[in-house]
Every structure is written in structure tokens, then in C-alpha cells.
PDB file of C-alpha atoms and ligand atoms in Angstrom:
ATOM      1  CA  MET D   1      -7.121   3.516 -17.212  1.00 96.00           C
ATOM      2  CA  LEU D   2      -7.435   2.743 -13.513  1.00 98.00           C
ATOM      3  CA  ALA D   3     -10.388   4.141 -11.561  1.00 98.00           C
ATOM      4  CA  PHE D   4      -9.273   6.928  -9.254  1.00 98.00           C
ATOM      5  CA  ASP D   5     -10.529   9.498  -6.792  1.00 98.00           C
ATOM      6  CA  ASP D   6      -9.084  13.008  -6.581  1.00 98.00           C
ATOM      7  CA  ALA D   7      -9.942  15.112  -3.513  1.00 97.00           C
ATOM      8  CA  GLY D   8      -8.591  18.272  -1.885  1.00 97.00           C
ATOM      9  CA  SER D   9      -5.948  20.685  -3.109  1.00 97.00           C
ATOM     10  CA  GLY D  10      -2.270  21.336  -2.474  1.00 97.00           C
ATOM     11  CA  ARG D  11       0.798  19.148  -2.990  1.00 97.00           C
ATOM     12  CA  PRO D  12      -0.446  15.760  -4.316  1.00 98.00           C
ATOM     13  CA  ILE D  13      -0.235  12.574  -2.271  1.00 98.00           C
ATOM     14  CA  VAL D  14      -0.901   9.365  -4.223  1.00 98.00           C
ATOM     15  CA  TRP D  15      -2.260   6.604  -1.991  1.00 98.00           C
ATOM     16  CA  ILE D  16      -1.723   3.007  -3.187  1.00 99.00           C
ATOM     17  CA  HIS D  17      -3.738   0.277  -1.500  1.00 98.00           C
ATOM     18  CA  GLY D  18      -2.733  -3.293  -0.672  1.00 98.00           C
ATOM     19  CA  PHE D  19      -4.156  -6.794  -1.093  1.00 98.00           C
ATOM     20  CA  PRO D  20      -7.066  -7.340  -1.215  1.00 98.00           C
ATOM     21  CA  HIS D  21      -8.110  -3.745  -0.649  1.00 97.00           C
ATOM     22  CA  ALA D  22      -9.340  -0.808  -2.753  1.00 98.00           C
ATOM     23  CA  SER D  23      -8.803   2.941  -2.726  1.00 98.00           C
ATOM     24  CA  ALA D  24     -11.690   3.256  -0.240  1.00 98.00           C
ATOM     25  CA  ILE D  25      -9.395   2.093   2.587  1.00 98.00           C
ATOM     26  CA  PHE D  26      -7.825   5.560   2.472  1.00 98.00           C
ATOM     27  CA  GLU D  27     -11.141   7.349   3.116  1.00 98.00           C
ATOM     28  CA  PRO D  28      -9.971   8.368   6.647  1.00 98.00           C
ATOM     29  CA  GLN D  29      -6.836  10.004   5.190  1.00 98.00           C
ATOM     30  CA  ILE D  30      -8.827  12.473   3.063  1.00 98.00           C
ATOM     31  CA  ALA D  31      -9.245  14.413   6.322  1.00 96.00           C
ATOM     32  CA  ILE D  32      -5.507  15.295   6.304  1.00 97.00           C
ATOM     33  CA  PRO D  33      -5.732  18.991   5.426  1.00 96.00           C
ATOM     34  CA  GLY D  34      -3.716  20.994   2.886  1.00 96.00           C
ATOM     35  CA  TYR D  35      -3.018  18.173   0.399  1.00 98.00           C
ATOM     36  CA  ARG D  36      -4.513  16.828  -2.808  1.00 98.00           C
ATOM     37  CA  HIS D  37      -5.340  13.162  -2.155  1.00 98.00           C
ATOM     38  CA  ILE D  38      -5.279  10.944  -5.247  1.00 98.00           C
ATOM     39  CA  ARG D  39      -6.374   7.364  -4.646  1.00 98.00           C
ATOM     40  CA  VAL D  40      -6.246   4.645  -7.292  1.00 98.00           C
ATOM     41  CA  ASP D  41      -7.974   1.270  -7.524  1.00 98.00           C
ATOM     42  CA  LEU D  42      -5.453  -1.308  -8.714  1.00 98.00           C
ATOM     43  CA  PRO D  43      -6.560  -3.587 -11.629  1.00 98.00           C
ATOM     44  CA  GLY D  44      -9.452  -5.815 -10.544  1.00 98.00           C
ATOM     45  CA  PHE D  45      -9.941  -4.009  -7.208  1.00 98.00           C
ATOM     46  CA  GLY D  46     -12.617  -1.463  -6.309  1.00 98.00           C
ATOM     47  CA  ALA D  47     -13.946   0.129  -9.507  1.00 98.00           C
ATOM     48  CA  SER D  48     -11.022  -0.796 -11.804  1.00 98.00           C
ATOM     49  CA  PRO D  49     -11.693  -3.499 -14.399  1.00 97.00           C
ATOM     50  CA  PRO D  50      -9.998  -6.873 -13.927  1.00 96.00           C
ATOM     51  CA  PRO D  51      -6.695  -7.358 -15.761  1.00 95.00           C
ATOM     52  CA  ARG D  52      -6.765  -9.352 -18.999  1.00 91.00           C
ATOM     53  CA  ASN D  53      -3.099 -10.343 -18.896  1.00 92.00           C
ATOM     54  CA  GLU D  54      -0.597 -11.411 -16.306  1.00 95.00           C
ATOM     55  CA  LEU D  55       0.889  -8.391 -14.486  1.00 98.00           C
ATOM     56  CA  GLY D  56       4.280  -7.644 -12.980  1.00 98.00           C
ATOM     57  CA  MET D  57       5.153  -4.903 -10.487  1.00 98.00           C
ATOM     58  CA  ARG D  58       6.214  -2.704 -13.401  1.00 98.00           C
ATOM     59  CA  ASP D  59       2.726  -2.934 -14.947  1.00 98.00           C
ATOM     60  CA  TYR D  60       1.129  -1.682 -11.710  1.00 98.00           C
ATOM     61  CA  SER D  61       3.682   1.129 -11.582  1.00 98.00           C
ATOM     62  CA  HIS D  62       2.972   2.158 -15.193  1.00 98.00           C
ATOM     63  CA  GLU D  63      -0.799   2.119 -14.611  1.00 98.00           C
ATOM     64  CA  ILE D  64      -0.383   4.564 -11.712  1.00 98.00           C
ATOM     65  CA  LEU D  65       1.956   6.815 -13.692  1.00 98.00           C
ATOM     66  CA  GLU D  66      -0.674   6.838 -16.446  1.00 98.00           C
ATOM     67  CA  VAL D  67      -3.238   8.236 -13.978  1.00 98.00           C
ATOM     68  CA  LEU D  68      -0.742  10.929 -12.932  1.00 98.00           C
ATOM     69  CA  ASP D  69      -0.133  11.841 -16.598  1.00 98.00           C
ATOM     70  CA  HIS D  70      -3.883  12.019 -17.172  1.00 98.00           C
ATOM     71  CA  LEU D  71      -4.255  14.384 -14.184  1.00 98.00           C
ATOM     72  CA  GLY D  72      -1.258  16.490 -15.242  1.00 98.00           C
ATOM     73  CA  VAL D  73       0.532  15.694 -11.974  1.00 98.00           C
ATOM     74  CA  ASP D  74       4.304  15.906 -12.535  1.00 98.00           C
ATOM     75  CA  ARG D  75       5.470  15.270  -8.978  1.00 98.00           C
ATOM     76  CA  CYS D  76       3.869  13.807  -5.869  1.00 98.00           C
ATOM     77  CA  ILE D  77       4.383  12.214  -2.497  1.00 98.00           C
ATOM     78  CA  LEU D  78       3.781   8.458  -2.745  1.00 98.00           C
ATOM     79  CA  ALA D  79       2.091   6.533   0.058  1.00 98.00           C
ATOM     80  CA  GLY D  80       1.733   2.763  -0.251  1.00 98.00           C
ATOM     81  CA  ILE D  81       0.476   0.131   2.142  1.00 98.00           C
ATOM     82  CA  SER D  82       1.752  -3.435   1.912  1.00 98.00           C
ATOM     83  CA  MET D  83       1.389  -4.455  -1.779  1.00 98.00           C
ATOM     84  CA  GLY D  84       1.000  -0.709  -2.402  1.00 98.00           C
ATOM     85  CA  GLY D  85       4.429  -0.352  -0.764  1.00 98.00           C
ATOM     86  CA  TYR D  86       5.915  -2.945  -3.142  1.00 98.00           C
ATOM     87  CA  ILE D  87       4.504  -0.899  -6.045  1.00 98.00           C
ATOM     88  CA  LEU D  88       5.791   2.348  -4.505  1.00 98.00           C
ATOM     89  CA  MET D  89       9.314   0.858  -4.508  1.00 98.00           C
ATOM     90  CA  GLN D  90       8.880  -0.081  -8.187  1.00 98.00           C
ATOM     91  CA  ILE D  91       7.815   3.506  -9.004  1.00 98.00           C
ATOM     92  CA  LEU D  92      10.961   4.736  -7.226  1.00 98.00           C
ATOM     93  CA  ARG D  93      12.931   2.714  -9.787  1.00 98.00           C
ATOM     94  CA  ASP D  94      10.760   3.631 -12.786  1.00 98.00           C
ATOM     95  CA  ALA D  95      10.181   7.358 -12.270  1.00 98.00           C
ATOM     96  CA  PRO D  96      12.298   8.711  -9.385  1.00 98.00           C
ATOM     97  CA  GLU D  97      12.177  12.222 -10.855  1.00 98.00           C
ATOM     98  CA  ARG D  98       8.437  12.390 -10.129  1.00 98.00           C
ATOM     99  CA  ILE D  99       8.618  11.623  -6.400  1.00 98.00           C
ATOM    100  CA  ASP D 100       9.037  14.250  -3.640  1.00 98.00           C
ATOM    101  CA  GLY D 101       8.774  11.939  -0.643  1.00 98.00           C
ATOM    102  CA  VAL D 102       7.420   8.560   0.483  1.00 98.00           C
ATOM    103  CA  ILE D 103       5.202   7.107   3.190  1.00 98.00           C
ATOM    104  CA  VAL D 104       5.746   3.349   3.442  1.00 98.00           C
ATOM    105  CA  ILE D 105       3.011   1.686   5.439  1.00 99.00           C
ATOM    106  CA  ASP D 106       2.926  -1.866   6.854  1.00 98.00           C
ATOM    107  CA  THR D 107       5.111  -3.229   4.093  1.00 98.00           C
ATOM    108  CA  ARG D 108       8.561  -4.694   3.526  1.00 98.00           C
ATOM    109  CA  GLU D 109      11.393  -4.275   1.024  1.00 98.00           C
ATOM    110  CA  ARG D 110      12.321  -7.952   0.783  1.00 98.00           C
ATOM    111  CA  ALA D 111      11.115 -10.323  -1.927  1.00 98.00           C
ATOM    112  CA  ASP D 112       9.117 -13.431  -0.965  1.00 98.00           C
ATOM    113  CA  SER D 113      10.814 -16.442   0.555  1.00 97.00           C
ATOM    114  CA  ASP D 114      10.284 -19.806  -1.186  1.00 97.00           C
ATOM    115  CA  GLN D 115       7.653 -20.617   1.447  1.00 97.00           C
ATOM    116  CA  GLY D 116       5.965 -17.247   0.878  1.00 97.00           C
ATOM    117  CA  ARG D 117       5.765 -17.930  -2.858  1.00 98.00           C
ATOM    118  CA  GLU D 118       4.362 -21.404  -2.277  1.00 98.00           C
ATOM    119  CA  ASP D 119       1.685 -19.933   0.003  1.00 97.00           C
ATOM    120  CA  ARG D 120       0.681 -17.513  -2.748  1.00 98.00           C
ATOM    121  CA  TYR D 121       0.115 -20.383  -5.183  1.00 97.00           C
ATOM    122  CA  LYS D 122      -2.074 -22.082  -2.541  1.00 97.00           C
ATOM    123  CA  THR D 123      -4.044 -18.820  -2.193  1.00 98.00           C
ATOM    124  CA  ILE D 124      -4.509 -18.695  -5.973  1.00 98.00           C
ATOM    125  CA  ALA D 125      -5.768 -22.309  -5.999  1.00 98.00           C
ATOM    126  CA  GLU D 126      -8.186 -21.483  -3.153  1.00 98.00           C
ATOM    127  CA  ILE D 127      -9.570 -18.452  -5.043  1.00 98.00           C
ATOM    128  CA  GLU D 128      -9.968 -20.500  -8.221  1.00 98.00           C
ATOM    129  CA  LYS D 129     -11.887 -23.156  -6.281  1.00 98.00           C
ATOM    130  CA  ASN D 130     -13.973 -21.160  -3.796  1.00 98.00           C
ATOM    131  CA  GLY D 131     -13.912 -17.520  -4.910  1.00 98.00           C
ATOM    132  CA  THR D 132     -12.678 -14.523  -2.932  1.00 98.00           C
ATOM    133  CA  GLU D 133     -14.801 -14.644   0.228  1.00 98.00           C
ATOM    134  CA  PRO D 134     -12.927 -17.361   2.193  1.00 98.00           C
ATOM    135  CA  ILE D 135      -9.630 -15.513   1.649  1.00 98.00           C
ATOM    136  CA  VAL D 136     -11.220 -12.206   2.671  1.00 98.00           C
ATOM    137  CA  ASP D 137     -12.565 -13.770   5.856  1.00 98.00           C
ATOM    138  CA  SER D 138      -9.289 -15.448   6.732  1.00 97.00           C
ATOM    139  CA  MET D 139      -7.347 -12.202   6.204  1.00 98.00           C
ATOM    140  CA  LEU D 140      -9.760  -9.787   7.881  1.00 98.00           C
ATOM    141  CA  PRO D 141      -8.603 -10.374  11.512  1.00 98.00           C
ATOM    142  CA  LYS D 142      -5.016  -9.768  10.393  1.00 98.00           C
ATOM    143  CA  MET D 143      -6.010  -6.444   8.823  1.00 98.00           C
ATOM    144  CA  ILE D 144      -8.117  -4.820  11.528  1.00 98.00           C
ATOM    145  CA  LEU D 145      -8.277  -5.262  15.320  1.00 98.00           C
ATOM    146  CA  SER D 146     -11.164  -2.850  15.886  1.00 97.00           C
ATOM    147  CA  ASP D 147     -14.540  -4.656  16.045  1.00 97.00           C
ATOM    148  CA  LEU D 148     -16.147  -1.377  15.068  1.00 97.00           C
ATOM    149  CA  ARG D 149     -14.157  -1.001  11.837  1.00 98.00           C
ATOM    150  CA  ARG D 150     -14.002  -4.633  10.692  1.00 98.00           C
ATOM    151  CA  PRO D 151     -17.393  -4.710   8.902  1.00 98.00           C
ATOM    152  CA  ASP D 152     -16.546  -1.647   6.781  1.00 98.00           C
ATOM    153  CA  PHE D 153     -13.134  -3.024   5.910  1.00 98.00           C
ATOM    154  CA  ARG D 154     -14.672  -6.388   4.959  1.00 98.00           C
ATOM    155  CA  LYS D 155     -17.083  -4.624   2.582  1.00 98.00           C
ATOM    156  CA  ILE D 156     -14.138  -2.963   0.846  1.00 98.00           C
ATOM    157  CA  MET D 157     -12.250  -6.264   0.601  1.00 98.00           C
ATOM    158  CA  LEU D 158     -15.279  -7.913  -0.987  1.00 98.00           C
ATOM    159  CA  THR D 159     -15.086  -5.474  -3.929  1.00 97.00           C
ATOM    160  CA  ALA D 160     -11.960  -7.351  -5.111  1.00 98.00           C
ATOM    161  CA  SER D 161     -12.444  -9.628  -8.116  1.00 98.00           C
ATOM    162  CA  SER D 162     -10.954 -13.117  -8.380  1.00 98.00           C
ATOM    163  CA  ALA D 163      -8.954 -12.046 -11.456  1.00 98.00           C
ATOM    164  CA  GLY D 164      -7.561  -9.003  -9.619  1.00 98.00           C
ATOM    165  CA  MET D 165      -6.601 -11.068  -6.597  1.00 98.00           C
ATOM    166  CA  ILE D 166      -4.955 -13.812  -8.648  1.00 98.00           C
ATOM    167  CA  ALA D 167      -2.964 -11.322 -10.749  1.00 98.00           C
ATOM    168  CA  ALA D 168      -1.829  -9.527  -7.576  1.00 98.00           C
ATOM    169  CA  GLN D 169      -0.685 -12.769  -5.922  1.00 98.00           C
ATOM    170  CA  ARG D 170       1.326 -13.724  -9.025  1.00 98.00           C
ATOM    171  CA  ALA D 171       2.877 -10.258  -9.259  1.00 98.00           C
ATOM    172  CA  MET D 172       3.827 -10.221  -5.574  1.00 98.00           C
ATOM    173  CA  ALA D 173       5.370 -13.705  -5.894  1.00 98.00           C
ATOM    174  CA  GLY D 174       7.587 -12.403  -8.699  1.00 97.00           C
ATOM    175  CA  ARG D 175       8.525  -9.047  -7.200  1.00 98.00           C
ATOM    176  CA  PRO D 176      12.197  -8.167  -6.826  1.00 98.00           C
ATOM    177  CA  ASP D 177      14.039  -7.319  -3.629  1.00 98.00           C
ATOM    178  CA  SER D 178      13.992  -3.543  -3.030  1.00 98.00           C
ATOM    179  CA  THR D 179      16.824  -3.265  -0.498  1.00 98.00           C
ATOM    180  CA  ALA D 180      19.078  -1.347  -2.894  1.00 98.00           C
ATOM    181  CA  THR D 181      16.192   0.960  -3.844  1.00 98.00           C
ATOM    182  CA  LEU D 182      15.642   1.986  -0.230  1.00 98.00           C
ATOM    183  CA  ARG D 183      19.358   2.274   0.477  1.00 98.00           C
ATOM    184  CA  ALA D 184      19.738   4.701  -2.450  1.00 98.00           C
ATOM    185  CA  LEU D 185      16.711   6.797  -1.460  1.00 98.00           C
ATOM    186  CA  LYS D 186      17.488  10.423  -0.654  1.00 97.00           C
ATOM    187  CA  LEU D 187      13.959  11.739  -0.145  1.00 98.00           C
ATOM    188  CA  PRO D 188      11.922  12.548   2.964  1.00 98.00           C
ATOM    189  CA  ALA D 189      10.513   9.216   4.143  1.00 98.00           C
ATOM    190  CA  LEU D 190       8.112   8.072   6.826  1.00 98.00           C
ATOM    191  CA  VAL D 191       7.850   4.388   7.769  1.00 98.00           C
ATOM    192  CA  ILE D 192       4.633   3.437   9.595  1.00 98.00           C
ATOM    193  CA  VAL D 193       3.608   0.087  11.059  1.00 98.00           C
ATOM    194  CA  GLY D 194       0.897  -1.219  13.361  1.00 98.00           C
ATOM    195  CA  ASP D 195       2.366  -2.634  16.576  1.00 98.00           C
ATOM    196  CA  ARG D 196       0.253  -5.778  16.094  1.00 98.00           C
ATOM    197  CA  ASP D 197       0.678  -6.238  12.359  1.00 98.00           C
ATOM    198  CA  PRO D 198       0.909 -10.030  11.841  1.00 98.00           C
ATOM    199  CA  ILE D 199       1.739  -9.741   8.107  1.00 98.00           C
ATOM    200  CA  THR D 200       4.578  -7.192   7.929  1.00 98.00           C
ATOM    201  CA  SER D 201       6.213  -6.805  11.319  1.00 98.00           C
ATOM    202  CA  VAL D 202       7.644  -3.987  13.409  1.00 98.00           C
ATOM    203  CA  GLU D 203      11.003  -5.641  12.706  1.00 98.00           C
ATOM    204  CA  ASP D 204      10.428  -5.179   8.942  1.00 98.00           C
ATOM    205  CA  ALA D 205       9.637  -1.498   9.577  1.00 98.00           C
ATOM    206  CA  ARG D 206      12.749  -0.982  11.716  1.00 98.00           C
ATOM    207  CA  ARG D 207      14.871  -2.555   8.994  1.00 98.00           C
ATOM    208  CA  MET D 208      13.396  -0.237   6.338  1.00 98.00           C
ATOM    209  CA  ARG D 209      13.969   2.766   8.587  1.00 98.00           C
ATOM    210  CA  SER D 210      17.630   1.819   8.952  1.00 98.00           C
ATOM    211  CA  LEU D 211      17.967   1.398   5.173  1.00 98.00           C
ATOM    212  CA  ILE D 212      16.483   4.826   4.345  1.00 98.00           C
ATOM    213  CA  LYS D 213      18.861   7.509   5.536  1.00 97.00           C
ATOM    214  CA  GLY D 214      17.108  10.239   7.544  1.00 97.00           C
ATOM    215  CA  SER D 215      13.764   8.455   7.613  1.00 98.00           C
ATOM    216  CA  LYS D 216      11.352   8.516  10.518  1.00 98.00           C
ATOM    217  CA  LEU D 217       9.571   5.495  12.029  1.00 98.00           C
ATOM    218  CA  VAL D 218       6.178   5.630  13.727  1.00 98.00           C
ATOM    219  CA  ILE D 219       4.670   2.549  15.387  1.00 98.00           C
ATOM    220  CA  ILE D 220       0.886   2.850  15.710  1.00 98.00           C
ATOM    221  CA  GLU D 221      -0.454   1.311  18.910  1.00 98.00           C
ATOM    222  CA  ASN D 222      -3.289  -1.212  18.859  1.00 98.00           C
ATOM    223  CA  ALA D 223      -3.213  -1.514  15.094  1.00 98.00           C
ATOM    224  CA  ALA D 224      -3.000  -4.571  12.848  1.00 98.00           C
ATOM    225  CA  HIS D 225      -1.900  -4.632   9.187  1.00 98.00           C
ATOM    226  CA  ALA D 226      -4.190  -1.862   7.886  1.00 98.00           C
ATOM    227  CA  SER D 227      -2.957   0.632  10.494  1.00 98.00           C
ATOM    228  CA  ASN D 228      -4.387   3.617   8.570  1.00 98.00           C
ATOM    229  CA  PHE D 229      -7.937   2.231   8.894  1.00 98.00           C
ATOM    230  CA  ASP D 230      -7.589   0.524  12.283  1.00 98.00           C
ATOM    231  CA  GLN D 231      -6.292   3.628  14.104  1.00 98.00           C
ATOM    232  CA  PRO D 232      -7.024   6.507  11.698  1.00 98.00           C
ATOM    233  CA  ASP D 233      -6.560   9.332  14.229  1.00 98.00           C
ATOM    234  CA  ALA D 234      -3.101   8.225  15.390  1.00 98.00           C
ATOM    235  CA  PHE D 235      -2.148   7.426  11.808  1.00 98.00           C
ATOM    236  CA  ASN D 236      -3.253  10.827  10.485  1.00 98.00           C
ATOM    237  CA  ARG D 237      -1.427  12.599  13.318  1.00 98.00           C
ATOM    238  CA  ALA D 238       1.800  10.800  12.400  1.00 98.00           C
ATOM    239  CA  VAL D 239       1.426  11.671   8.710  1.00 98.00           C
ATOM    240  CA  THR D 240       0.474  15.295   9.410  1.00 98.00           C
ATOM    241  CA  GLU D 241       3.483  15.761  11.680  1.00 98.00           C
ATOM    242  CA  PHE D 242       5.831  14.237   9.092  1.00 98.00           C
ATOM    243  CA  LEU D 243       4.404  16.354   6.268  1.00 98.00           C
ATOM    244  CA  GLY D 244       4.618  19.516   8.361  1.00 97.00           C
ATOM    245  CA  MET D 245       8.242  18.799   9.276  1.00 95.00           C
ATOM    246  CA  ARG D 246       9.411  17.864   5.777  1.00 95.00           C
ATOM    247  CA  PHE D 247       7.185  19.942   3.498  1.00 95.00           C
ATOM    248  CA  GLY D 248       6.268  22.903   5.705  1.00 87.00           C
ATOM    249  CA  SER D 249       2.937  24.594   5.347  1.00 64.00           C
ATOM    250  CA  ASN D 250       2.684  23.674   1.650  1.00 57.00           C
TER     251      ASN D 250
HETATM  252  C1  MLT S   1      -1.157  -6.770   1.417  1.00 70.88           C
HETATM  253  O1  MLT S   1      -1.784  -6.363   2.407  1.00 70.88           O
HETATM  254  O2  MLT S   1      -0.993  -6.073   0.409  1.00 70.88           O
HETATM  255  C2  MLT S   1      -0.624  -8.180   1.414  1.00 70.88           C
HETATM  256  O3  MLT S   1      -0.921  -8.802   2.606  1.00 70.88           O
HETATM  257  C3  MLT S   1       0.844  -8.182   1.152  1.00 70.88           C
HETATM  258  C4  MLT S   1       1.407  -9.545   0.910  1.00 70.88           C
HETATM  259  O4  MLT S   1       0.673 -10.504   0.737  1.00 70.88           O
HETATM  260  O5  MLT S   1       2.659  -9.644   0.856  1.00 70.88           O
END
């Protein structure tokens, strides 16, 4: 089973990290009061063992549902950043009856372009040749603008294994388009994006907001791709306001 962290009490929120992150990137969100925060490490990231087989989006989804079963959590709010957002959309297809609401963070619903897929295979070749560190260092400035927070984020990124990173790149290359999934969504939804996210843009976020009926969009100022870690106070305020509006005092 995946490694996980379970903190706080109240309605559960399951936080799904991106690439190449770990559950530790959601440390600042544990401060959001009145909720049970469940954070998972995806296979080969953080404290979860590397995968032994090739994985698809559905495998990541099933691994997370397995953690929920283990914890006896029937229903939850799902929050996913970037690759975590791709997995969130897969869970919406696999187990919609278990989801009360979604927070989609710096992500997109579209599948990769041909160029995007080609770039992933170059990333895989680079990891196979030189390990994870060069990729971590090339991605870090795209993740975090804050000089203060970059070193901590880098440390988290360096907990990713080569096998975990390669499996994730392959799975993302093969992921389906989730446009229809978002269009059919009838749950409370918050879309969040950093205004300076160079990986998934404000335009991507606006498009997702227009696909999800009744959803709310918040653009976090002075934040790159990992907006939750780059600007944790503004991010937590946005989430707290959304939760209060859609789920009341819990
Ligand atoms: C992520 O942060 O999960 C990745 O940058 C997403 C991607 O490569 O599409």
C-alpha cells in the first residue's frame, strides 16, 4: 500500500501531489482547520516504494482508493495538483460515488500533445542516463518563485526515485483527455492556479472553470506551478473560503 499521512479531524480531504513531488508538499495545508487531511505518496515518491510494473492513470487511482478503504473513508473531497489533478479526474471516472467535491490545482484536463509526449520520452532518457537531480533542478524554478521556499521544495523533489519518475512520465504520456469528465461533473469544485505557472497556465484553469458548471476559479498572485507551497497563505485562504461556502461549518 502507498505511504500516507492522516492528520486532523472532520470531513476528509485527500491531497494528491504532482511530479516530481511527494505528500510533504501539502504540509502548509494541514493548517486548514476543521478537516481531516489525508496525504498520499504516489508509487516511487516520498516514502512509497518504487513501482515494479508499468502504471496507468487507473493504477494510481486504485492505489489511492485502496488507502481510503484501509482508513475506512467512504467519501472525501479530492484535491490534486498537476499530475495529482490528472489522477483526480481518473478517480472521478472510477469511483464518483465516493467524491463530495474537488479542488483542481495547477493542472489541465487535456491529454498530452504529440510534442508533449515526445518531451516525456526525452525526460525518461535523461533520468535513465543522469538520474533524477538534473530534472529536479531544471523544474524547480518552474515550481516555486519564492527564494525562501525553493530549498525546502527541492529537498522534497529529491525524495523521488528514478523508477517513480519514469513510471509517472509514461503514465502521464498515456493519460486520456478528461474534458467529458469535467463537463459531466455536478459537484462543488474549486479551480486554483498560480498567475505565473509556466507548466499549466491560467488559460488552462479558465477553460476548466468553464467546463465545470458552478465552479469557482481563484488565481494566486506571485505563484508558479506549486501555488500551494509558493503562496501558502493566499492558497489556504482560497480553499478555506470555498470549503466554508460549499460545505458549511462541517
Ligand atoms: C506535475 O507537476 O505534476 C507535472 O509537471 C505535470 C506534467 O508534467 O504534465
